[in-house]
Coordinates of C-alpha atoms in Angstrom, one line a residue:
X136 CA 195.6 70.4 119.9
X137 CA 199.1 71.1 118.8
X138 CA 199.9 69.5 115.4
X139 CA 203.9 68.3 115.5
X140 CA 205.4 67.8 111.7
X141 CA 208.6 66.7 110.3
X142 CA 209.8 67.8 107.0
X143 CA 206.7 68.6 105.0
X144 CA 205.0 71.0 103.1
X145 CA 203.5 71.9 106.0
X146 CA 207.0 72.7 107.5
X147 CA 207.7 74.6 104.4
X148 CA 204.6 76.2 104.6
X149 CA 204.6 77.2 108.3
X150 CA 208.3 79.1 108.4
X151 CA 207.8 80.8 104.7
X152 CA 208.6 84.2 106.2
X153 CA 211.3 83.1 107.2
X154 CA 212.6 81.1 104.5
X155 CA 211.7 84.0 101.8
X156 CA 213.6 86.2 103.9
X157 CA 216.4 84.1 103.9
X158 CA 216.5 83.6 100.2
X159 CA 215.8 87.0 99.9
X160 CA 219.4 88.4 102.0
X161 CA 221.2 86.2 99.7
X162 CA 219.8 87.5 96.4
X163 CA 219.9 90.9 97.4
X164 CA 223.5 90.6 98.9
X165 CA 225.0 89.5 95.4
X166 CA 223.5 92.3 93.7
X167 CA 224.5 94.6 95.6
X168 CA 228.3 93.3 94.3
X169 CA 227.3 94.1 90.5
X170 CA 225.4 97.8 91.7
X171 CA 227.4 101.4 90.5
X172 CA 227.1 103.9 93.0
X173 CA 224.8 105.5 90.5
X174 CA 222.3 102.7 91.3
X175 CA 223.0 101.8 94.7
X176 CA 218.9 103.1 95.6
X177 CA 218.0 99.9 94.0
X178 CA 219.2 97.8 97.0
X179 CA 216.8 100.2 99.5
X180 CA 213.8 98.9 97.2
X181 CA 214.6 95.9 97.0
X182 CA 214.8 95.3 100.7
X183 CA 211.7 97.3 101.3
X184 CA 210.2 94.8 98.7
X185 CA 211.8 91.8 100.8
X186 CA 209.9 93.3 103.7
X187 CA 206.8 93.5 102.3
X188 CA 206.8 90.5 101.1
X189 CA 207.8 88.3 104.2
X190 CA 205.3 90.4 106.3
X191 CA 202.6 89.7 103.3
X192 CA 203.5 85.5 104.2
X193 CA 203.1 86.3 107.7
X194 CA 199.5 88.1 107.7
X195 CA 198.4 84.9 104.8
X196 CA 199.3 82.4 108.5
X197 CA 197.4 84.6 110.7
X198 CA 194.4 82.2 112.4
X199 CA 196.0 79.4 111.1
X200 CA 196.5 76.2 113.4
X201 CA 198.8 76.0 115.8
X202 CA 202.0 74.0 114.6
X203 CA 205.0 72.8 115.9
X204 CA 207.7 71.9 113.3
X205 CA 211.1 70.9 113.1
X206 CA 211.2 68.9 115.7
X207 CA 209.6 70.7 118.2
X208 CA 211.3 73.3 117.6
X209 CA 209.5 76.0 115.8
X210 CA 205.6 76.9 116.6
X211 CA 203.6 78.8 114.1
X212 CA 200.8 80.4 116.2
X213 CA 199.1 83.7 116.4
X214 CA 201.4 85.6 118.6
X215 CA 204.2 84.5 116.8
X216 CA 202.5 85.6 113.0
X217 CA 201.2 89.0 114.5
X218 CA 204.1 89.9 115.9
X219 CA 206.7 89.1 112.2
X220 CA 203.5 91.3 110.4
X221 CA 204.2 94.0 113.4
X222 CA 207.7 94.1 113.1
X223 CA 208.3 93.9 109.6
X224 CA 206.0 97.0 109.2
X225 CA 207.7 98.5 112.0
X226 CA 211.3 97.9 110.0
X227 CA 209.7 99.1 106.7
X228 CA 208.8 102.3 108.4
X229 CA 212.4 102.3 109.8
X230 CA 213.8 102.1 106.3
X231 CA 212.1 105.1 105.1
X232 CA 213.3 107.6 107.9
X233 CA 216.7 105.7 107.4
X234 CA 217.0 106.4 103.8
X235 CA 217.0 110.3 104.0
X236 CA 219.8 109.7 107.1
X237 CA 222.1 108.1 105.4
X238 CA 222.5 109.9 102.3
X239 CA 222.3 113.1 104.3
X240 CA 225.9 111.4 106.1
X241 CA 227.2 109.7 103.1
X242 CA 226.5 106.3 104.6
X243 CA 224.2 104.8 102.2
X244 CA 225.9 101.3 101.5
X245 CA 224.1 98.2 100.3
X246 CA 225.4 96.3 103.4
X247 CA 223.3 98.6 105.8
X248 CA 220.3 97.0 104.4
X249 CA 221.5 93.7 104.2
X250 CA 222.0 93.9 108.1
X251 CA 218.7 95.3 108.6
X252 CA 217.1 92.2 106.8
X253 CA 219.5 89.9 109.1
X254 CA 218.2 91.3 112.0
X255 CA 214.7 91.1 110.9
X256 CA 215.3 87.5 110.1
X257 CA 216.6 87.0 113.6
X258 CA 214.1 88.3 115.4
X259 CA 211.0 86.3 113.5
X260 CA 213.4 83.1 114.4
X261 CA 213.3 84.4 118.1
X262 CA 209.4 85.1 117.6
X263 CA 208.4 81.4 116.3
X264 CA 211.1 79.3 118.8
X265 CA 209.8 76.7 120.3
X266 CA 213.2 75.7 121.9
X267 CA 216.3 76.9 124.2
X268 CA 218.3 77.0 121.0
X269 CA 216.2 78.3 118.3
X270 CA 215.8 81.2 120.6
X271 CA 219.3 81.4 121.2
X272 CA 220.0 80.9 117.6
X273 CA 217.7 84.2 116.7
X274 CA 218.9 86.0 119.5
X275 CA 222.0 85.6 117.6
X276 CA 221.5 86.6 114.6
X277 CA 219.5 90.0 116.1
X278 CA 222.7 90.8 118.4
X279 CA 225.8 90.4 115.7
X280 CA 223.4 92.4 112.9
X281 CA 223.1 95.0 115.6
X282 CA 226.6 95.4 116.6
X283 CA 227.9 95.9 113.1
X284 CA 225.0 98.2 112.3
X285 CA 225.9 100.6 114.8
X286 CA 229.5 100.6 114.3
X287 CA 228.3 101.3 110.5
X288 CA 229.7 105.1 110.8
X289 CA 233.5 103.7 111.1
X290 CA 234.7 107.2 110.7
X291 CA 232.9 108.2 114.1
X292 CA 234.7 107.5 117.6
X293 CA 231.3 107.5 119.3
X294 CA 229.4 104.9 117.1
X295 CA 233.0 102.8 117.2
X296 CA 232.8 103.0 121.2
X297 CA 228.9 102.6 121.6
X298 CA 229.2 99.3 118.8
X299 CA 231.9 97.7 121.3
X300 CA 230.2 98.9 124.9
X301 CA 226.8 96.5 123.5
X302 CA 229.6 94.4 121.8
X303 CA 231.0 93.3 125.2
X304 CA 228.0 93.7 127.9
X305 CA 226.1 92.2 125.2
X306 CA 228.5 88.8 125.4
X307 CA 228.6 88.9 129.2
X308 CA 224.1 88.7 128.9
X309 CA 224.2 86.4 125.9
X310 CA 226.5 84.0 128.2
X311 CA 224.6 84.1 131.5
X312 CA 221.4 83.9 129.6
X313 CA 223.0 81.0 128.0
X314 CA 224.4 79.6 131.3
X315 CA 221.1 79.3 132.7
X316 CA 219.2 78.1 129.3
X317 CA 222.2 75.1 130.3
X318 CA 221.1 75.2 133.8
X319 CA 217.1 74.3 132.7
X320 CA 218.0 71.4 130.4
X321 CA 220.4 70.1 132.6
X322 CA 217.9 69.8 134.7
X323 CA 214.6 69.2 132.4
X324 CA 216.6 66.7 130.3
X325 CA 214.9 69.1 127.1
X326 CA 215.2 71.9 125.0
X327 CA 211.8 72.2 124.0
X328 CA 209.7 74.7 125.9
X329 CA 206.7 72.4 126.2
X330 CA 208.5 69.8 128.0
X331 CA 210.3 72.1 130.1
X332 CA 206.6 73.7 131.3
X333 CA 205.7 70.2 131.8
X334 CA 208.9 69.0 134.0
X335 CA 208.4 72.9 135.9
X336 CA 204.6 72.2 136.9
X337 CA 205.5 68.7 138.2
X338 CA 204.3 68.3 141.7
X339 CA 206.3 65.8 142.5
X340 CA 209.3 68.0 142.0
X341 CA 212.8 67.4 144.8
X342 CA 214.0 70.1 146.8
X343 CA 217.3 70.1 144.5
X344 CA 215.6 69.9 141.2
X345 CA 213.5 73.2 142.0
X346 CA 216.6 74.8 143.5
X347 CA 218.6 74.7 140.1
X348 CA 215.1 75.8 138.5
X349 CA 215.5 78.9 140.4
X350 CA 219.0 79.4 139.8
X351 CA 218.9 79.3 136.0
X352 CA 215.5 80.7 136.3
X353 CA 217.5 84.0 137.8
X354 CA 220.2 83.6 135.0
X355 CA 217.7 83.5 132.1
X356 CA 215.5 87.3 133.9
X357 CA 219.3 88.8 133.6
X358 CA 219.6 87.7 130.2
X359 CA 216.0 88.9 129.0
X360 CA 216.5 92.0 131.6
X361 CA 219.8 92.8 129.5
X362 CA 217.9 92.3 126.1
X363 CA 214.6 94.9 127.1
X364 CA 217.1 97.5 128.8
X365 CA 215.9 96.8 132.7
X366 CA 217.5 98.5 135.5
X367 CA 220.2 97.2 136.4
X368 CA 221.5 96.0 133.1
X369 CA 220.5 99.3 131.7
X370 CA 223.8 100.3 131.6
X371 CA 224.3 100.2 127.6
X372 CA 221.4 101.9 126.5
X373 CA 221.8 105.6 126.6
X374 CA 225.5 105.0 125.5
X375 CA 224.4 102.7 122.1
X376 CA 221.2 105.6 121.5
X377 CA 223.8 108.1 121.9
X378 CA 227.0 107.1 120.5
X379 CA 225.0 105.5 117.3
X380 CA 224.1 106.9 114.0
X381 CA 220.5 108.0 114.5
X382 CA 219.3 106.2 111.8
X383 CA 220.1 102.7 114.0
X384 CA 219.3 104.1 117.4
X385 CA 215.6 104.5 115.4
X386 CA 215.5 100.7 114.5
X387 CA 217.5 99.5 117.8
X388 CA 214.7 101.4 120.0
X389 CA 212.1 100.0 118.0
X390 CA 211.9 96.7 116.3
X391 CA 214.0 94.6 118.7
X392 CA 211.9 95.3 121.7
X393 CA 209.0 93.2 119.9
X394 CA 211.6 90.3 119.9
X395 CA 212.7 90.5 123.0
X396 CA 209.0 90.3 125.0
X397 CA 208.5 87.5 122.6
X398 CA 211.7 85.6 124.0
X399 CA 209.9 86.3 127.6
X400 CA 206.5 85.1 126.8
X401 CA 207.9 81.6 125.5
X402 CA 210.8 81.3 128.1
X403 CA 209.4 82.2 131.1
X404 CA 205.4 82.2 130.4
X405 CA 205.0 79.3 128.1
X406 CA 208.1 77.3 129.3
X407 CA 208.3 78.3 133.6
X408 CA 204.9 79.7 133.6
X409 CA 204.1 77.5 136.6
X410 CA 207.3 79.4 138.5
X411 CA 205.7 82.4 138.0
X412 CA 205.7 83.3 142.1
X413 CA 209.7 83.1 141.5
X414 CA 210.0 84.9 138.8
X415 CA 207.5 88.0 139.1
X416 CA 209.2 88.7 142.0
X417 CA 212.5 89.4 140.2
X418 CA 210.4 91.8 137.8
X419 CA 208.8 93.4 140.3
X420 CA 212.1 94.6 141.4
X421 CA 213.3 95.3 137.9
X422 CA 210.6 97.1 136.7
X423 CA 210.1 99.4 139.8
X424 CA 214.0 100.8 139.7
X425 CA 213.3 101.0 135.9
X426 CA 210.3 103.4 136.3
X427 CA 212.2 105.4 139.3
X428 CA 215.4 105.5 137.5
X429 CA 214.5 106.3 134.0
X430 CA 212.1 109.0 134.7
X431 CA 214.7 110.7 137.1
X432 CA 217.6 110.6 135.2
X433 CA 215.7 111.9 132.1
X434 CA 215.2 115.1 133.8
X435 CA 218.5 115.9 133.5
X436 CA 219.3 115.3 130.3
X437 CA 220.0 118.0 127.3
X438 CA 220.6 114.8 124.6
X439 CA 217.7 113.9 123.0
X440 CA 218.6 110.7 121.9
X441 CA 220.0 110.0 125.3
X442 CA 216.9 111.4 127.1
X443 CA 214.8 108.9 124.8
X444 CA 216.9 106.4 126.4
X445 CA 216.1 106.6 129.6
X446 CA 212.7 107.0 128.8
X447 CA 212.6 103.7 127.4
X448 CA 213.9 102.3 130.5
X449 CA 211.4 103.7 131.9
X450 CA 208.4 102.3 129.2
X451 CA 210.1 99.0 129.7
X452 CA 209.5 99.1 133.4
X453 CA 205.6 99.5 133.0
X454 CA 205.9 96.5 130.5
X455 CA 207.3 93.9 133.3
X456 CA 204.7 95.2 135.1
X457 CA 202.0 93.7 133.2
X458 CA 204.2 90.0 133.4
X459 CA 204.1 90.6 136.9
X460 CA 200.4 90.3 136.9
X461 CA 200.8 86.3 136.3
X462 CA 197.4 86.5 134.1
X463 CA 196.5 86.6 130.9
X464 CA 195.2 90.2 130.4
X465 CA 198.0 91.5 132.0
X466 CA 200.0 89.5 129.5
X467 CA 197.7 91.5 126.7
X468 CA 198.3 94.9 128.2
X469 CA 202.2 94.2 128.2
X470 CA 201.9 93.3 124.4
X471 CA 199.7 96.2 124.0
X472 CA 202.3 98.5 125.6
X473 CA 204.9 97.9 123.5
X474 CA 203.4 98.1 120.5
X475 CA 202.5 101.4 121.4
X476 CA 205.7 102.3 122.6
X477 CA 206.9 101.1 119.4
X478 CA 204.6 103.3 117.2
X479 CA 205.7 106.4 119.8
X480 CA 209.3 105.8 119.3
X481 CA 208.9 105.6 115.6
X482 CA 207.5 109.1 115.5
X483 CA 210.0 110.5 118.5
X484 CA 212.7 109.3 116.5
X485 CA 212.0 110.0 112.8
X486 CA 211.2 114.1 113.7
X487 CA 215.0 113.7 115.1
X488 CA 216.0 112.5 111.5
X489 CA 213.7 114.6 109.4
X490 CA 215.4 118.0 111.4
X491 CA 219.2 116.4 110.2
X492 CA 220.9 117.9 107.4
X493 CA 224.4 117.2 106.0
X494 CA 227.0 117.4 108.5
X495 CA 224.2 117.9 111.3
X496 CA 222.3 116.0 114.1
X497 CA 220.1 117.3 115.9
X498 CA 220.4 115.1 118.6
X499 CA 220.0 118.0 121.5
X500 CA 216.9 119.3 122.7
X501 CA 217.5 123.3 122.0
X502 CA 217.8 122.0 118.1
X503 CA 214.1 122.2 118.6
X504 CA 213.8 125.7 119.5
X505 CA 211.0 127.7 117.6
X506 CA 209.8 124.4 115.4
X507 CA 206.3 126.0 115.6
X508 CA 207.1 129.0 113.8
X509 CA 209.4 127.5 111.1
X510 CA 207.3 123.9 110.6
X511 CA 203.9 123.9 112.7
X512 CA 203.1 120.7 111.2
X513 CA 205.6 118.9 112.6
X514 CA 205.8 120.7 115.4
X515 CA 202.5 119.7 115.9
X516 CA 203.6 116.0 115.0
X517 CA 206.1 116.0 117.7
X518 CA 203.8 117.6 119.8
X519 CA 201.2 114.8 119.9
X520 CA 204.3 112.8 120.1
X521 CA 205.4 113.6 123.2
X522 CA 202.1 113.9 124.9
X523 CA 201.0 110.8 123.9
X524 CA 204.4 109.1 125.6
X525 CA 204.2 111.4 128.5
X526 CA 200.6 109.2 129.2
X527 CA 198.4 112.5 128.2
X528 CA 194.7 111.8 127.5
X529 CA 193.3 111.3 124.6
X530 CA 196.6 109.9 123.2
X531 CA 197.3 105.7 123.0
X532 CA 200.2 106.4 125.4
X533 CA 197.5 107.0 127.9
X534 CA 195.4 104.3 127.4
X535 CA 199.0 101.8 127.5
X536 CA 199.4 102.6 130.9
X537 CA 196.4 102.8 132.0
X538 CA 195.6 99.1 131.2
X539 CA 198.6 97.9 132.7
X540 CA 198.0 99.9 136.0
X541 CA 194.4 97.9 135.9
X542 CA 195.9 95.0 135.8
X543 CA 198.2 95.6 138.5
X544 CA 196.1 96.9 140.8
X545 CA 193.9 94.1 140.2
X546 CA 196.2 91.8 140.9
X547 CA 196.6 93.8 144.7
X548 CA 199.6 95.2 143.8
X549 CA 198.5 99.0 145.0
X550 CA 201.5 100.0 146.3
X551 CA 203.3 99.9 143.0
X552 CA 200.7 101.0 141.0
X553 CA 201.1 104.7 143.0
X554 CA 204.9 104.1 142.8
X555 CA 204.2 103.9 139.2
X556 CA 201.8 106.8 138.6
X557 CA 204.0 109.4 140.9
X558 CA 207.2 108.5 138.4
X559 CA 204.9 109.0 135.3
X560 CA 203.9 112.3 136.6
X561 CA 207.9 113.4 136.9
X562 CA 208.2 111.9 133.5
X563 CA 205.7 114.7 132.2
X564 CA 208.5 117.4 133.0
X565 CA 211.3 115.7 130.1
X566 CA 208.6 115.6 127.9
X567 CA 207.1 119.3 128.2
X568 CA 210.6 120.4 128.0
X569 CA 210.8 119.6 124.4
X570 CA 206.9 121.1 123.6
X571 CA 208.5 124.0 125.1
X572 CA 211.4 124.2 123.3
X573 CA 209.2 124.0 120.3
X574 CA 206.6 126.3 121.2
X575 CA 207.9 128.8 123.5
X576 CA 211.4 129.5 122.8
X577 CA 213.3 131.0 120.0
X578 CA 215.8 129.7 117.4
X579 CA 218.9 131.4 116.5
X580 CA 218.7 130.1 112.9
X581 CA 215.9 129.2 110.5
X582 CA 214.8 125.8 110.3
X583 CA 214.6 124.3 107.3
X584 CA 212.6 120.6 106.1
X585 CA 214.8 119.0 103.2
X586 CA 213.5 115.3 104.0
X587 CA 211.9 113.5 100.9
X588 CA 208.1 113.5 100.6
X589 CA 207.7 109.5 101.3
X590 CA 209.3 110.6 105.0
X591 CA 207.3 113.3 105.4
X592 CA 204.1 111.7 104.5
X593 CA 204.8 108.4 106.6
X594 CA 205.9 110.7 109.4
X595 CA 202.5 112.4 109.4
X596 CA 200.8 108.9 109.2
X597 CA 203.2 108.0 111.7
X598 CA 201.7 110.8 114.2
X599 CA 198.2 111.4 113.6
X600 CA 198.0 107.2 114.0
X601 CA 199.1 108.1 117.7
X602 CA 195.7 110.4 118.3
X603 CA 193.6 107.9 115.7
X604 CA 194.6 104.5 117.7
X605 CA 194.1 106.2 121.0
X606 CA 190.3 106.6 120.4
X607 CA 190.0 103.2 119.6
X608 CA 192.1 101.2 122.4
X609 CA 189.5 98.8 123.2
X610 CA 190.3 96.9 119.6
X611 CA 194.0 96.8 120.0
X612 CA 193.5 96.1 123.5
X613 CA 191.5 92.5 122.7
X614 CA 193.6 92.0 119.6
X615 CA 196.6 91.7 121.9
X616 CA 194.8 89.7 124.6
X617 CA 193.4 87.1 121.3
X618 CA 197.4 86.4 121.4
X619 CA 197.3 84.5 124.7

């Protein structure tokens, strides 16, 4: 049974991630001020520190009863403390590829991690609300610390334009998601997600009353759509991953999406879970022209980054997938996918960062020519990498889509599950073209590894973690269906 609490030390007790974090910004952010350039490394430990920390309170609440707090607006639960202890190790393993990044670029300034910690604190606010406007309040929070971080690298017309193209279609999502989170409690009379699942399962329900459901429900799959990168609100994302420093397209393609599946699992599974036939239908659609589009636009890029991005869209199609389901393992699997994807992108992303150097990106898929012969390690890193996302056995990338095509096709949905495996094999081809590159082509300079030892190490972990995990699904696999 749910335990509701006002002000206690059980409240205090229940949101101490958070609170620590919070406390934590502000101390680090003053000094910061008093820091010489000299010392300016300090502020990367102490936010690394911060992180550990807050995801150390988070792991202490896992299996704890379930609690709702501030009036009925915060729940402490399992989903919502594994997730804070996934994405705060997720944004700790962000912070050491981003270190080597930005002093290779000269943009290693105190307010980059300061940002990062916002946007951490965000997300566990979006993770653990209860309510329309705690979720909007975290949503918040994530969105402005990701616009400024992009637009971090002032000097640089594309991360300028990229920082204002999320700037602006970012607004236009945040208000129609926000139009129809106004639509539900006009309707509902509440903000709280349990009383909103309880007015939305009534069977006594008017015609009118279920027809502004729908319509806010629709306003509230654009929103989330926006937030995961779903065809057709796709339209930012291989702009921001291209246009941004690499160093934030790492974290933006990572961290966030944990968020942002979170946000759909209390808005429309926990809140309009009993309007599921409405809504699965919209996802259905969405994820299908994400699959199609992604994978077939990919092929023709020669941007890595922007490649990436479509691939994403792409991984976040086979994630609706799984919500499409209406059932609980296909719930699991979706959680199970994009934890995956996240530990993939990490890798994808921090081989693009470790091949940088000062006054160079190698953001294009020929700056991977002849990797084998210079660096077989990492070629071999970036190898598994892209095997395991291309859905190649024995990898975990495999074993994410193949429990969400169970599910689907368990659920009768047959015809999409083929849709879905013919787009994965054309996916392959995007893939193999950088294990080529690597492998089978030659450079026309030498490549050379000047990334710090912690990034090389973690990087490593990073990858062989891809192969490890993957012959072990079956425990990720119940850990994320114990979350439902």
């Amino acid at each position: 049974m749910n335990n509701i609490n006002t002000f206690d030390t059980t409240t205090l007790w229940s949101a101490t991630p958070e609170i620590f974090l919070l406390s934590a910004i502000v101390v680090v952010l003053l000094l910061d001020l008093f820091l010489t350039k000299s010392f300016k490394q300090t502020t990367y430990y102490l936010t690394q520190a911060s992180l550990f920390i807050a995801g150390a309170l988070a792991f202490n609440l896992i299996n704890e009863p379930q609690t709702i707090i501030f009036g009925g607006s915060f729940i402490l639960d399992n989903m919502a403390s594994v997730f804070k202890v996934f994405m705060v190790g997720s944004a700790m393993v962000a912070m050491v590829y981003t270190r080597h990044y930005l002093t290779q670029h000269a943009l290693f300034r105190g307010e980059y991690f300061i940002l990062v910690m916002l946007s951490v604190l965000g997300m566990m606010v979006m993770v653990s609300g209860y309510s329309l406007l705690t979720l909007y309040l975290g949503l918040e929070i994530l969105s402005l610390s990701l616009y400024t971080l992009i637009a971090i690298a002032r000097e640089r017309a594309g991360a300028v334009e990229a920082a204002l193209k999320y700037f602006v279609l970012g607004a236009i999502a945040s208000g129609l998601l926000l139009y129809g989170m106004s639509m539900i409690y006009g309707i509902s009379g509440s903000l709280n997600i349990n009383e909103i699942a309880s007015f939305a399962s009534s069977a006594n329900l008017a015609s009118r009353e279920t027809l502004i459901l729908n319509f806010g429900l629709v306003f509230l799959v654009i929103g989330i759509a926006f937030k995961l990168g779903a065809v057709p609100f796709h339209m930012w994302v291989p702009d921001v991953y291209q246009g941004a420093p690499t160093s934030v397209t790492l974290f933006l393609s990572t961290v966030p999406k944990i968020a942002a599946v979170a946000m759909l699992v209390r808005i429309l599974v926990d809140g309009l879970g009993a309007m599921h036939a409405y809504w699965s239908d919209l996802f259905m659609i969405l994820a299908v022209l994400s699959i199609a589009l992604g994978s077939v636009v990919a092929l023709m890029q020669t941007n890595i980054k922007r490649m990436l991005a479509y691939s994403t869209i792409s991984h976040v199609g086979f994630i609706m997938l799984g919500f499409v389901t209406g059932v609980v393992s296909g719930y699991g699997a979706a959680v199970f996918y994009i934890l995956v994807y996240i530990l993939m992108s990490l890798a994808a992303f921090g081989m693009i960062i470790l091949l940088n150097k000062k006054g160079f990106e190698a953001d294009q898929i020929s700056d991977f020519r002849g990797l084998s012969k210079h660096s077989p390690w990492f070629a071999l890193m970036m190898l598994v990498t892209m095997l395991s996302m291309a859905g190649v056995p024995p990898f975990i990338g495999f074993y994410s889509k193949f429990f969400i095509l169970q599910q689907v096709i368990s659920a009768g949905f047959v015809t999409v599950a083929v849709v879905a495996v013919v787009f994965a094999v054309i996916s392959a081809y995007y893939y193999l073209q950088i294990i080529k590159s690597m492998y089978f082509e030659e450079s026309d300079q030498e490549i050379s590894i000047v990334a710090p030892m912690d990034m090389q190490l973690i990087l490593s972990i990073n990858a062989v973690l891809i192969l490890v995990v993957g012959l072990f699904p079956d425990f990720w696999m119940k850990l994320s269906l114990s979350l439902f």
